[in-house]
Amino acid sequence: MEVDRADGRTRNQLRSLACTRGTLNRAHGSATWSQGETKVFAAVFGPKAGMKKNENPEKACIEVIWKPKTGQIGKPEKEYEMILKTTLQSICLLTVNPNTTTSIIVQVVNDDGALLPCAINAACAALVDAGIPLKHLAVAICCCLADGGYVILDPCKLEEQRTKAFAYLVFPNSLASVRRKGLLQVEVEPVEHGIITSVTRGVMPVEDYLRCLERGRAVSAKLSEFLRRSMQLQAPSESPTAVFETHS
Amino acid sequence: MEAKPLDSPTNFVNQLVVPGDVVLDLSTMANQTIKLGGGLRQDCDSITVMKAGKLRFTKPNKYWVESSQKRYVPCVGDTVLGIVVDTRADNFLVDIKGPALAFLPVLSFEGGTRRNIPKFEVGTLLYVRVVKANTGINPELSCTDASGKAAEFGLLKDGYMFESSTGLSRMLLSSPACPVLEALGKKLSFETAVGLNGRVWVNATSPSTIVLVSNAIMNSESLSAVQQKIMVDRLLQRVQ
């Protein structure tokens, strides 16, 4: 594999991951997620009684507030909020607490590429910390097209700015199951082979997009493993940091 | 990546489970009644996990996920500490840190009639019991036990209330006595009321005792029994 990325990583190598849960005292659930230099805080408040207008009272309502590192809130922040809201709505079990609102606040601490996937990972960890009922977890990854036409994962800011196109992909986590694999006739594809969200920027050929999907899915298994381990290390009222270096 | 065993089914009891994990396959257990507690839901033929935590099992057939959160999920029969937020004609609206406000009927006190309705101001702390708790409707509370006697329920006067996680509340209420309360009780005299919704109330004759007991309880969440005893001994030594 050619090693021609600025920080010496290979194509499929992620930056070092760190996840801490329970960082904020007042929030009902909170998490910090960092990938290399990109760092995001997420806080969850809820579920609280009451709904916004025009929302379905038979389901819980999820509200996302995106706070950038500097500057005023504008259209890019609103777009991130909308993407986060639809992604998190699809992993939460909305019928468990009808007529309630859960607020998720995402604060960007540092942006060094792959900001939205980092935020989605942080928000998912914060939802788990708050005890919101979820169908499964979500792991997010950014894949971009390098100059040579191959796919590189988890770009830093410089790589993201120079690339022709990139895709943010969100997959369900790999599930542990008591079912014996291979003995049951699986007619429907298992949940973990699905995809939750895909946001693309730029122009890329279809084959390259499919290659991004395949790479992203392969790495999502590693990310789920990291997420599961970071929950194992969690003791109540302590917030140990789980750090994971991935090499592939 | 770890290899999942293909020949024997993995048993998740007493292990960490994450939302989405399938912990029971009902197609392999026919004609059995299984009771599901918090954190688990039934999805056609499989029992999946909703909240991250440790899966627990007691014989003969109860499964639940043990986790500690800052918010509370109302369950029938729990004793909780509620704060009055509003008064209506026939209910007090009480906040119990759950997804919805709870109703406390004005007549559910010992010897309660329309003539002697208690006057609770907004912000009053009450020790109450959950009578009804279903998803989608406001839980109902009561200040009497099942037979209609007062049994320590009602207004908590003076003292100091602080918030904790639901896991700490369960530990404080576990029997035999929680190590930190036992160690404190040997040297100090105080009274506590623990709500399963993550609220603890402490009262003693002197404020310094209240502060000491509250700090000891707040620090004891992540400590083992021996560490709790050592922590309490150190605190008491510093005071005396």
CSV table of C-alpha atoms in Angstrom, one decimal:
chain,number,residue,atom,x,y,z
A,1,MET,CA,0.0,0.0,0.0
A,2,GLU,CA,1.3,3.4,-0.8
A,3,VAL,CA,1.8,5.5,2.2
A,4,ASP,CA,1.5,9.0,0.7
A,5,ARG,CA,-0.9,10.6,3.2
A,6,ALA,CA,0.4,13.6,5.0
A,7,ASP,CA,0.5,12.0,8.5
A,8,GLY,CA,1.9,8.7,7.2
A,9,ARG,CA,-1.2,6.7,7.6
A,10,THR,CA,-2.2,4.0,5.1
A,11,ARG,CA,-5.4,4.2,3.1
A,12,ASN,CA,-7.5,2.3,5.5
A,13,GLN,CA,-6.0,3.5,8.7
A,14,LEU,CA,-8.2,5.6,11.0
A,15,ARG,CA,-6.8,8.2,13.3
A,16,SER,CA,-6.6,7.4,17.0
A,17,LEU,CA,-10.1,7.2,18.6
A,18,ALA,CA,-10.9,8.3,22.1
A,19,CYS,CA,-14.3,8.2,23.7
A,20,THR,CA,-15.3,9.3,27.2
A,21,ARG,CA,-18.8,9.1,28.6
A,22,GLY,CA,-20.3,11.0,31.5
A,23,THR,CA,-18.1,14.1,31.1
A,24,LEU,CA,-20.8,16.7,31.9
A,25,ASN,CA,-22.3,16.9,35.3
A,26,ARG,CA,-25.6,18.5,34.5
A,27,ALA,CA,-26.5,16.7,31.3
A,28,HIS,CA,-28.5,13.5,31.6
A,29,GLY,CA,-26.1,11.9,29.3
A,30,SER,CA,-22.9,13.1,27.7
A,31,ALA,CA,-19.9,11.9,25.7
A,32,THR,CA,-16.7,13.2,24.1
A,33,TRP,CA,-15.5,11.6,20.9
A,34,SER,CA,-12.3,12.5,19.2
A,35,GLN,CA,-10.7,11.2,16.0
A,36,GLY,CA,-7.2,12.5,15.8
A,37,GLU,CA,-7.5,16.2,16.3
A,38,THR,CA,-11.2,16.4,15.6
A,39,LYS,CA,-13.1,16.6,18.9
A,40,VAL,CA,-16.8,16.9,19.6
A,41,PHE,CA,-18.9,17.0,22.8
A,42,ALA,CA,-22.4,15.8,22.9
A,43,ALA,CA,-24.9,16.3,25.7
A,44,VAL,CA,-28.4,14.7,26.0
A,45,PHE,CA,-31.2,16.1,28.0
A,46,GLY,CA,-34.4,14.1,28.4
A,47,PRO,CA,-36.8,12.6,27.9
A,48,LYS,CA,-38.8,15.5,29.1
A,49,ALA,CA,-42.5,16.0,28.9
A,50,GLY,CA,-43.9,18.2,26.2
A,51,MET,CA,-43.5,18.4,22.5
A,52,LYS,CA,-42.8,20.9,19.8
A,53,LYS,CA,-45.6,22.0,17.6
A,54,ASN,CA,-46.4,20.0,14.5
A,55,GLU,CA,-44.7,16.9,15.9
A,56,ASN,CA,-46.5,13.5,16.2
A,57,PRO,CA,-47.5,13.1,19.8
A,58,GLU,CA,-47.6,9.3,19.5
A,59,LYS,CA,-43.8,9.3,19.2
A,60,ALA,CA,-40.9,10.8,21.1
A,61,CYS,CA,-39.5,13.9,19.5
A,62,ILE,CA,-35.7,14.4,19.0
A,63,GLU,CA,-34.3,17.8,18.8
A,64,VAL,CA,-30.7,18.5,17.8
A,65,ILE,CA,-28.8,21.7,18.5
A,66,TRP,CA,-25.4,22.1,16.7
A,67,LYS,CA,-23.0,24.6,18.3
A,68,PRO,CA,-20.0,25.5,16.1
A,69,LYS,CA,-16.6,26.2,17.5
A,70,THR,CA,-16.7,29.9,16.5
A,71,GLY,CA,-19.0,32.1,14.6
A,72,GLN,CA,-22.7,32.4,14.4
A,73,ILE,CA,-25.2,29.6,13.6
A,74,GLY,CA,-25.9,29.6,9.9
A,75,LYS,CA,-27.1,27.3,7.1
A,76,PRO,CA,-24.3,24.7,7.4
A,77,GLU,CA,-25.1,24.2,11.1
A,78,LYS,CA,-28.8,23.8,10.3
A,79,GLU,CA,-27.9,21.2,7.7
A,80,TYR,CA,-25.9,19.2,10.2
A,81,GLU,CA,-28.7,19.5,12.7
A,82,MET,CA,-31.1,18.1,10.1
A,83,ILE,CA,-28.8,15.2,9.2
A,84,LEU,CA,-28.2,14.3,12.8
A,85,LYS,CA,-31.9,14.5,13.6
A,86,THR,CA,-32.9,12.0,10.9
A,87,THR,CA,-30.0,9.7,11.7
A,88,LEU,CA,-30.7,9.6,15.4
A,89,GLN,CA,-34.4,9.3,14.9
A,90,SER,CA,-33.8,6.1,13.0
A,91,ILE,CA,-31.8,4.5,15.8
A,92,CYS,CA,-34.0,5.6,18.7
A,93,LEU,CA,-37.1,3.7,19.7
A,94,LEU,CA,-39.6,6.5,19.5
A,95,THR,CA,-42.7,4.7,20.8
A,96,VAL,CA,-41.3,3.9,24.2
A,97,ASN,CA,-41.8,7.4,25.5
A,98,PRO,CA,-44.5,9.1,23.5
A,99,ASN,CA,-45.2,12.8,23.9
A,100,THR,CA,-41.7,13.6,25.2
A,101,THR,CA,-38.8,15.6,23.8
A,102,THR,CA,-35.1,14.5,24.0
A,103,SER,CA,-32.6,17.3,23.2
A,104,ILE,CA,-29.2,16.6,21.9
A,105,ILE,CA,-26.6,19.4,21.9
A,106,VAL,CA,-23.5,18.9,19.9
A,107,GLN,CA,-20.6,21.2,20.6
A,108,VAL,CA,-17.6,21.3,18.2
A,109,VAL,CA,-14.4,21.6,20.1
A,110,ASN,CA,-12.0,21.2,17.2
A,111,ASP,CA,-12.6,20.5,13.5
A,112,ASP,CA,-9.8,18.7,11.7
A,113,GLY,CA,-11.8,16.8,9.1
A,114,ALA,CA,-14.6,14.2,9.3
A,115,LEU,CA,-16.6,16.5,11.6
A,116,LEU,CA,-20.0,15.1,11.0
A,117,PRO,CA,-19.1,11.4,11.5
A,118,CYS,CA,-17.3,12.4,14.8
A,119,ALA,CA,-20.5,14.2,15.9
A,120,ILE,CA,-22.7,11.3,15.0
A,121,ASN,CA,-20.5,8.9,17.0
A,122,ALA,CA,-20.4,11.3,20.0
A,123,ALA,CA,-24.2,11.8,19.9
A,124,CYS,CA,-24.7,8.0,19.8
A,125,ALA,CA,-22.4,7.5,22.8
A,126,ALA,CA,-24.2,10.3,24.7
A,127,LEU,CA,-27.6,8.7,24.0
A,128,VAL,CA,-26.3,5.4,25.4
A,129,ASP,CA,-25.0,7.3,28.4
A,130,ALA,CA,-28.4,8.8,29.0
A,131,GLY,CA,-30.2,5.5,28.8
A,132,ILE,CA,-32.4,6.5,25.9
A,133,PRO,CA,-33.9,3.3,24.4
A,134,LEU,CA,-32.2,2.5,21.1
A,135,LYS,CA,-32.8,-0.1,18.4
A,136,HIS,CA,-29.0,-0.4,17.8
A,137,LEU,CA,-26.0,1.9,17.7
A,138,ALA,CA,-24.7,3.9,14.8
A,139,VAL,CA,-21.1,4.1,13.7
A,140,ALA,CA,-20.0,6.8,11.3
A,141,ILE,CA,-17.1,7.0,9.0
A,142,CYS,CA,-15.8,9.4,6.3
A,143,CYS,CA,-14.5,8.1,3.0
A,144,CYS,CA,-12.9,10.3,0.4
A,145,LEU,CA,-11.5,9.9,-3.0
A,146,ALA,CA,-7.8,10.6,-3.3
A,147,ASP,CA,-6.1,12.0,-6.4
A,148,GLY,CA,-5.1,8.5,-7.6
A,149,GLY,CA,-8.7,7.4,-7.7
A,150,TYR,CA,-8.5,5.2,-4.6
A,151,VAL,CA,-10.5,5.5,-1.4
A,152,ILE,CA,-9.0,6.8,1.8
A,153,LEU,CA,-10.7,6.7,5.2
A,154,ASP,CA,-11.0,9.3,7.9
A,155,PRO,CA,-9.4,12.2,6.1
A,156,CYS,CA,-7.9,15.2,8.0
A,157,LYS,CA,-8.9,18.7,7.1
A,158,LEU,CA,-6.3,19.2,4.5
A,159,GLU,CA,-7.1,15.9,2.7
A,160,GLU,CA,-10.8,16.8,2.9
A,161,GLN,CA,-10.3,20.2,1.3
A,162,ARG,CA,-8.1,18.8,-1.6
A,163,THR,CA,-10.3,15.8,-2.4
A,164,LYS,CA,-12.7,15.8,-5.4
A,165,ALA,CA,-15.5,14.1,-3.5
A,166,PHE,CA,-16.2,12.5,-0.1
A,167,ALA,CA,-18.9,10.6,1.6
A,168,TYR,CA,-20.0,10.4,5.2
A,169,LEU,CA,-21.5,7.0,5.9
A,170,VAL,CA,-23.3,5.8,8.9
A,171,PHE,CA,-23.8,2.1,9.5
A,172,PRO,CA,-25.5,0.1,12.3
A,173,ASN,CA,-23.1,-1.5,14.7
A,174,SER,CA,-22.2,-5.2,14.6
A,175,LEU,CA,-24.5,-7.0,16.9
A,176,ALA,CA,-23.7,-9.9,19.2
A,177,SER,CA,-26.4,-12.5,19.1
A,178,VAL,CA,-27.2,-15.8,20.7
A,179,ARG,CA,-28.5,-17.1,17.4
A,180,ARG,CA,-26.2,-19.7,15.9
A,181,LYS,CA,-25.0,-18.2,12.7
A,182,GLY,CA,-25.4,-20.3,9.7
A,183,LEU,CA,-28.0,-22.7,11.1
A,184,LEU,CA,-31.0,-20.5,10.6
A,185,GLN,CA,-32.3,-19.7,7.2
A,186,VAL,CA,-32.0,-16.0,7.0
A,187,GLU,CA,-34.4,-14.7,4.4
A,188,VAL,CA,-34.1,-11.1,5.4
A,189,GLU,CA,-30.7,-9.6,5.4
A,190,PRO,CA,-29.5,-8.9,9.0
A,191,VAL,CA,-29.6,-5.4,10.3
A,192,GLU,CA,-25.9,-5.0,10.4
A,193,HIS,CA,-25.7,-5.2,6.6
A,194,GLY,CA,-27.8,-2.1,6.3
A,195,ILE,CA,-26.8,1.6,6.0
A,196,ILE,CA,-28.4,4.4,8.0
A,197,THR,CA,-27.2,7.6,6.4
A,198,SER,CA,-25.0,8.6,3.4
A,199,VAL,CA,-24.1,12.2,2.8
A,200,THR,CA,-21.9,12.9,-0.3
A,201,ARG,CA,-20.2,16.0,-1.5
A,202,GLY,CA,-18.6,16.5,-4.8
A,203,VAL,CA,-18.7,14.3,-7.9
A,204,MET,CA,-17.6,10.7,-7.9
A,205,PRO,CA,-18.3,7.8,-10.3
A,206,VAL,CA,-20.7,5.1,-9.1
A,207,GLU,CA,-18.0,2.4,-8.8
A,208,ASP,CA,-16.0,4.6,-6.5
A,209,TYR,CA,-19.1,5.2,-4.3
A,210,LEU,CA,-19.7,1.5,-4.1
A,211,ARG,CA,-16.0,1.0,-3.1
A,212,CYS,CA,-16.4,3.7,-0.4
A,213,LEU,CA,-19.4,1.8,0.9
A,214,GLU,CA,-17.5,-1.4,1.0
A,215,ARG,CA,-14.5,0.1,2.8
A,216,GLY,CA,-16.7,1.9,5.2
A,217,ARG,CA,-18.6,-1.2,6.1
A,218,ALA,CA,-15.4,-3.1,6.7
A,219,VAL,CA,-14.2,-0.4,9.1
A,220,SER,CA,-17.5,-0.1,10.8
A,221,ALA,CA,-17.0,-3.5,12.4
A,222,LYS,CA,-13.8,-2.2,14.0
A,223,LEU,CA,-15.6,1.0,15.2
A,224,SER,CA,-18.4,-1.1,16.8
A,225,GLU,CA,-15.8,-3.2,18.6
A,226,PHE,CA,-14.2,0.0,19.9
A,227,LEU,CA,-17.6,1.4,21.0
A,228,ARG,CA,-18.5,-1.8,22.8
A,229,ARG,CA,-15.1,-1.9,24.6
A,230,SER,CA,-15.4,1.7,25.7
A,231,MET,CA,-18.7,0.8,27.3
A,232,GLN,CA,-17.1,-2.0,29.2
A,233,LEU,CA,-14.5,0.2,30.7
A,234,GLN,CA,-17.1,2.6,32.0
A,235,ALA,CA,-17.6,2.5,35.8
A,236,PRO,CA,-20.4,4.6,37.3
A,237,SER,CA,-19.2,8.2,38.1
A,238,GLU,CA,-15.8,7.5,36.6
A,239,SER,CA,-15.1,8.5,33.1
A,240,PRO,CA,-12.1,6.5,31.8
A,241,THR,CA,-11.0,7.3,28.4
A,242,ALA,CA,-10.9,4.4,25.9
A,243,VAL,CA,-8.2,5.0,23.3
A,244,PHE,CA,-7.9,2.8,20.3
A,245,GLU,CA,-5.3,2.8,17.5
A,246,THR,CA,-6.4,1.0,14.5
A,247,HIS,CA,-4.2,-0.4,11.9
A,248,SER,CA,-5.3,-2.4,8.9
B,1,MET,CA,-12.1,-8.6,15.4
B,2,GLU,CA,-13.2,-11.3,17.8
B,3,ALA,CA,-14.5,-14.6,16.4
B,4,LYS,CA,-18.0,-15.4,17.4
B,5,PRO,CA,-18.4,-19.0,18.5
B,6,LEU,CA,-20.5,-20.9,15.9
B,7,ASP,CA,-21.0,-24.2,17.7
B,8,SER,CA,-22.3,-23.0,21.1
B,9,PRO,CA,-24.6,-20.1,21.7
B,10,THR,CA,-23.0,-17.3,23.6
B,11,ASN,CA,-24.6,-16.7,27.0
B,12,PHE,CA,-24.9,-13.0,27.8
B,13,VAL,CA,-26.0,-13.3,31.5
B,14,ASN,CA,-23.8,-11.1,33.7
B,15,GLN,CA,-22.1,-9.6,30.7
B,16,LEU,CA,-22.1,-6.2,29.2
B,17,VAL,CA,-24.7,-5.9,26.5
B,18,VAL,CA,-25.1,-3.0,24.0
B,19,PRO,CA,-28.4,-1.8,22.3
B,20,GLY,CA,-29.3,-4.1,19.5
B,21,ASP,CA,-27.8,-7.4,20.9
B,22,VAL,CA,-30.1,-10.4,20.7
B,23,VAL,CA,-29.9,-12.1,24.0
B,24,LEU,CA,-32.6,-14.7,23.8
B,25,ASP,CA,-34.0,-16.6,20.8
B,26,LEU,CA,-37.6,-17.5,21.6
B,27,SER,CA,-37.8,-20.0,18.7
B,28,THR,CA,-35.4,-22.3,20.6
B,29,MET,CA,-37.4,-22.1,23.9
B,30,ALA,CA,-41.0,-23.2,23.3
B,31,ASN,CA,-43.7,-23.3,26.1
B,32,GLN,CA,-41.7,-21.2,28.5
B,33,THR,CA,-42.9,-18.1,30.2
B,34,ILE,CA,-40.2,-15.4,30.4
B,35,LYS,CA,-40.5,-12.2,32.4
B,36,LEU,CA,-38.7,-9.2,30.9
B,37,GLY,CA,-37.6,-6.3,33.1
B,38,GLY,CA,-36.2,-3.0,32.1
B,39,GLY,CA,-33.9,-2.5,29.1
B,40,LEU,CA,-35.2,-5.5,27.1
B,41,ARG,CA,-37.9,-5.6,24.4
B,42,GLN,CA,-39.4,-8.4,22.3
B,43,ASP,CA,-38.9,-8.2,18.6
B,44,CYS,CA,-41.0,-11.1,17.0
B,45,ASP,CA,-38.9,-14.1,18.0
B,46,SER,CA,-35.9,-12.5,19.6
B,47,ILE,CA,-35.4,-10.5,22.8
B,48,THR,CA,-33.2,-7.5,22.0
B,49,VAL,CA,-31.5,-5.0,24.3
B,50,MET,CA,-32.6,-1.4,24.4
B,51,LYS,CA,-30.2,0.0,27.0
B,52,ALA,CA,-26.5,-0.7,27.6
B,53,GLY,CA,-25.8,-2.4,30.8
B,54,LYS,CA,-25.2,-5.8,32.4
B,55,LEU,CA,-27.7,-8.5,31.7
B,56,ARG,CA,-29.0,-10.2,34.8
B,57,PHE,CA,-31.0,-13.3,35.3
B,58,THR,CA,-32.8,-14.8,38.4
B,59,LYS,CA,-34.4,-18.1,38.4
B,60,PRO,CA,-36.9,-19.2,37.2
B,61,ASN,CA,-37.4,-16.9,34.3
B,62,LYS,CA,-36.6,-13.2,35.0
B,63,TYR,CA,-34.3,-11.3,32.7
B,64,TRP,CA,-33.4,-7.6,32.9
B,65,VAL,CA,-30.6,-5.1,32.1
B,66,GLU,CA,-29.0,-3.4,35.0
B,67,SER,CA,-27.8,0.1,34.3
B,68,SER,CA,-27.4,3.3,36.1
B,69,GLN,CA,-28.8,6.5,34.7
B,70,LYS,CA,-29.6,10.0,35.8
B,71,ARG,CA,-33.2,9.8,34.7
B,72,TYR,CA,-35.8,7.5,36.1
B,73,VAL,CA,-38.2,5.0,34.4
B,74,PRO,CA,-41.3,4.8,36.6
B,75,CYS,CA,-42.2,1.3,37.8
B,76,VAL,CA,-45.2,0.2,39.9
B,77,GLY,CA,-44.3,-0.3,43.5
B,78,ASP,CA,-41.2,1.9,43.6
B,79,THR,CA,-40.7,4.4,46.4
B,80,VAL,CA,-39.5,7.7,45.1
B,81,LEU,CA,-38.8,11.3,46.2
B,82,GLY,CA,-41.0,13.8,44.3
B,83,ILE,CA,-41.0,17.6,44.2
B,84,VAL,CA,-44.4,19.3,43.8
B,85,VAL,CA,-44.5,21.6,40.8
B,86,ASP,CA,-48.2,22.5,40.6
B,87,THR,CA,-51.5,22.0,42.3
B,88,ARG,CA,-54.7,21.1,40.5
B,89,ALA,CA,-58.2,20.6,41.8
B,90,ASP,CA,-57.9,16.9,42.4
B,91,ASN,CA,-54.2,16.2,41.9
B,92,PHE,CA,-50.8,17.5,42.8
B,93,LEU,CA,-48.4,17.5,39.9
B,94,VAL,CA,-45.1,16.0,41.1
B,95,ASP,CA,-41.8,15.8,39.3
B,96,ILE,CA,-40.1,12.4,39.8
B,97,LYS,CA,-37.3,12.7,37.2
B,98,GLY,CA,-39.2,10.6,34.7
B,99,PRO,CA,-40.4,11.3,31.1
B,100,ALA,CA,-43.7,12.8,32.4
B,101,LEU,CA,-45.0,14.6,35.4
B,102,ALA,CA,-46.7,12.3,38.0
B,103,PHE,CA,-50.1,12.9,39.5
B,104,LEU,CA,-50.7,12.6,43.3
B,105,PRO,CA,-54.4,12.5,44.1
B,106,VAL,CA,-55.2,14.9,46.9
B,107,LEU,CA,-57.2,12.2,48.7
B,108,SER,CA,-54.4,9.6,48.8
B,109,PHE,CA,-53.2,10.3,52.3
B,110,GLU,CA,-54.1,8.5,55.5
B,111,GLY,CA,-57.6,9.7,56.5
B,112,GLY,CA,-57.7,12.0,53.5
B,113,THR,CA,-61.1,13.6,52.9
B,114,ARG,CA,-62.1,16.7,50.9
B,115,ARG,CA,-62.0,18.7,54.1
B,116,ASN,CA,-58.4,18.0,55.1
B,117,ILE,CA,-56.5,18.3,51.9
B,118,PRO,CA,-52.8,19.0,52.7
B,119,LYS,CA,-51.5,22.3,51.4
B,120,PHE,CA,-48.2,21.7,49.6
B,121,GLU,CA,-46.4,24.6,48.2
B,122,VAL,CA,-44.4,24.4,44.9
B,123,GLY,CA,-41.1,22.9,45.7
B,124,THR,CA,-42.2,20.6,48.6
B,125,LEU,CA,-40.3,17.4,48.8
B,126,LEU,CA,-42.5,14.3,49.3
B,127,TYR,CA,-41.7,10.6,49.8
B,128,VAL,CA,-44.3,8.7,47.7
B,129,ARG,CA,-45.0,5.4,46.2
B,130,VAL,CA,-45.7,4.8,42.5
B,131,VAL,CA,-49.2,3.2,42.0
B,132,LYS,CA,-49.6,3.2,38.3
B,133,ALA,CA,-46.9,3.5,35.6
B,134,ASN,CA,-47.7,2.9,31.9
B,135,THR,CA,-46.0,4.3,28.8
B,136,GLY,CA,-47.7,7.3,27.4
B,137,ILE,CA,-49.8,8.3,30.5
B,138,ASN,CA,-48.7,10.2,33.5
B,139,PRO,CA,-47.7,8.0,36.5
B,140,GLU,CA,-49.9,8.0,39.5
B,141,LEU,CA,-48.5,8.2,43.1
B,142,SER,CA,-49.8,7.7,46.6
B,143,CYS,CA,-48.8,8.8,50.0
B,144,THR,CA,-50.2,5.6,51.7
B,145,ASP,CA,-49.0,2.0,51.5
B,146,ALA,CA,-51.2,-0.7,50.0
B,147,SER,CA,-53.4,-1.0,53.1
B,148,GLY,CA,-54.1,2.7,53.4
B,149,LYS,CA,-51.7,3.5,56.3
B,150,ALA,CA,-49.3,6.5,56.1
B,151,ALA,CA,-46.2,4.3,56.7
B,152,GLU,CA,-43.6,7.1,56.6
B,153,PHE,CA,-44.8,8.5,53.3
B,154,GLY,CA,-45.6,12.2,52.9
B,155,LEU,CA,-43.8,15.4,53.5
B,156,LEU,CA,-40.1,15.4,54.3
B,157,LYS,CA,-39.3,18.4,56.6
B,158,ASP,CA,-35.9,20.1,56.9
B,159,GLY,CA,-32.9,18.1,55.9
B,160,TYR,CA,-31.0,18.2,52.6
B,161,MET,CA,-31.9,16.5,49.3
B,162,PHE,CA,-29.3,15.8,46.6
B,163,GLU,CA,-29.5,14.0,43.3
B,164,SER,CA,-27.8,10.8,42.5
B,165,SER,CA,-27.9,8.1,39.8
B,166,THR,CA,-30.5,5.3,39.9
B,167,GLY,CA,-27.6,2.8,40.4
B,168,LEU,CA,-26.4,4.6,43.6
B,169,SER,CA,-30.0,4.6,45.0
B,170,ARG,CA,-30.4,0.9,44.4
B,171,MET,CA,-27.1,0.3,46.1
B,172,LEU,CA,-28.1,2.3,49.1
B,173,LEU,CA,-31.4,0.4,49.4
B,174,SER,CA,-29.8,-3.0,49.0
B,175,SER,CA,-30.1,-5.5,51.8
B,176,PRO,CA,-27.9,-6.4,53.8
B,177,ALA,CA,-27.2,-2.8,54.6
B,178,CYS,CA,-25.1,-0.8,52.3
B,179,PRO,CA,-21.5,-0.6,53.6
B,180,VAL,CA,-21.3,3.2,53.6
B,181,LEU,CA,-24.5,3.7,55.5
B,182,GLU,CA,-23.6,1.0,58.0
B,183,ALA,CA,-20.2,2.6,58.7
B,184,LEU,CA,-21.7,6.0,59.0
B,185,GLY,CA,-24.5,4.7,61.3
B,186,LYS,CA,-22.0,3.3,63.8
B,187,LYS,CA,-20.6,6.8,64.7
B,188,LEU,CA,-23.3,9.3,63.7
B,189,SER,CA,-27.0,9.6,64.1
B,190,PHE,CA,-28.9,10.7,61.0
B,191,GLU,CA,-32.0,9.7,59.0
B,192,THR,CA,-32.2,9.2,55.3
B,193,ALA,CA,-34.9,8.7,52.7
B,194,VAL,CA,-33.7,7.2,49.4
B,195,GLY,CA,-35.8,7.4,46.3
B,196,LEU,CA,-35.3,4.9,43.5
B,197,ASN,CA,-35.5,7.8,41.1
B,198,GLY,CA,-32.1,9.1,42.0
B,199,ARG,CA,-32.9,11.4,44.9
B,200,VAL,CA,-31.5,11.1,48.4
B,201,TRP,CA,-32.7,13.1,51.5
B,202,VAL,CA,-30.5,13.3,54.6
B,203,ASN,CA,-31.5,14.9,57.9
B,204,ALA,CA,-29.5,15.2,61.2
B,205,THR,CA,-29.5,17.5,64.2
B,206,SER,CA,-26.4,19.4,63.1
B,207,PRO,CA,-25.7,20.7,59.6
B,208,SER,CA,-22.1,19.5,59.7
B,209,THR,CA,-23.3,15.9,60.1
B,210,ILE,CA,-25.7,16.4,57.2
B,211,VAL,CA,-22.8,17.6,55.0
B,212,LEU,CA,-20.6,14.7,56.1
B,213,VAL,CA,-23.2,12.1,55.4
B,214,SER,CA,-24.1,13.6,52.0
B,215,ASN,CA,-20.5,13.8,50.8
B,216,ALA,CA,-19.8,10.2,52.0
B,217,ILE,CA,-22.8,8.9,50.1
B,218,MET,CA,-22.0,10.9,46.9
B,219,ASN,CA,-18.4,9.6,46.9
B,220,SER,CA,-19.3,6.0,47.5
B,221,GLU,CA,-20.8,5.3,44.1
B,222,SER,CA,-17.8,3.7,42.4
B,223,LEU,CA,-16.2,2.2,45.4
B,224,SER,CA,-16.2,-1.4,46.6
B,225,ALA,CA,-17.4,-2.3,50.1
B,226,VAL,CA,-14.0,-2.3,51.6
B,227,GLN,CA,-13.1,1.0,49.9
B,228,GLN,CA,-16.3,2.5,51.2
B,229,LYS,CA,-15.5,1.6,54.8
B,230,ILE,CA,-12.0,3.1,54.4
B,231,MET,CA,-13.4,6.3,52.9
B,232,VAL,CA,-15.9,6.7,55.8
B,233,ASP,CA,-13.2,6.0,58.4
B,234,ARG,CA,-10.9,8.7,56.9
B,235,LEU,CA,-13.8,11.2,56.7
B,236,LEU,CA,-14.7,10.6,60.3
B,237,GLN,CA,-11.1,10.9,61.5
B,238,ARG,CA,-10.7,14.2,59.8
B,239,VAL,CA,-13.8,15.6,61.6
B,240,GLN,CA,-13.1,14.3,65.1
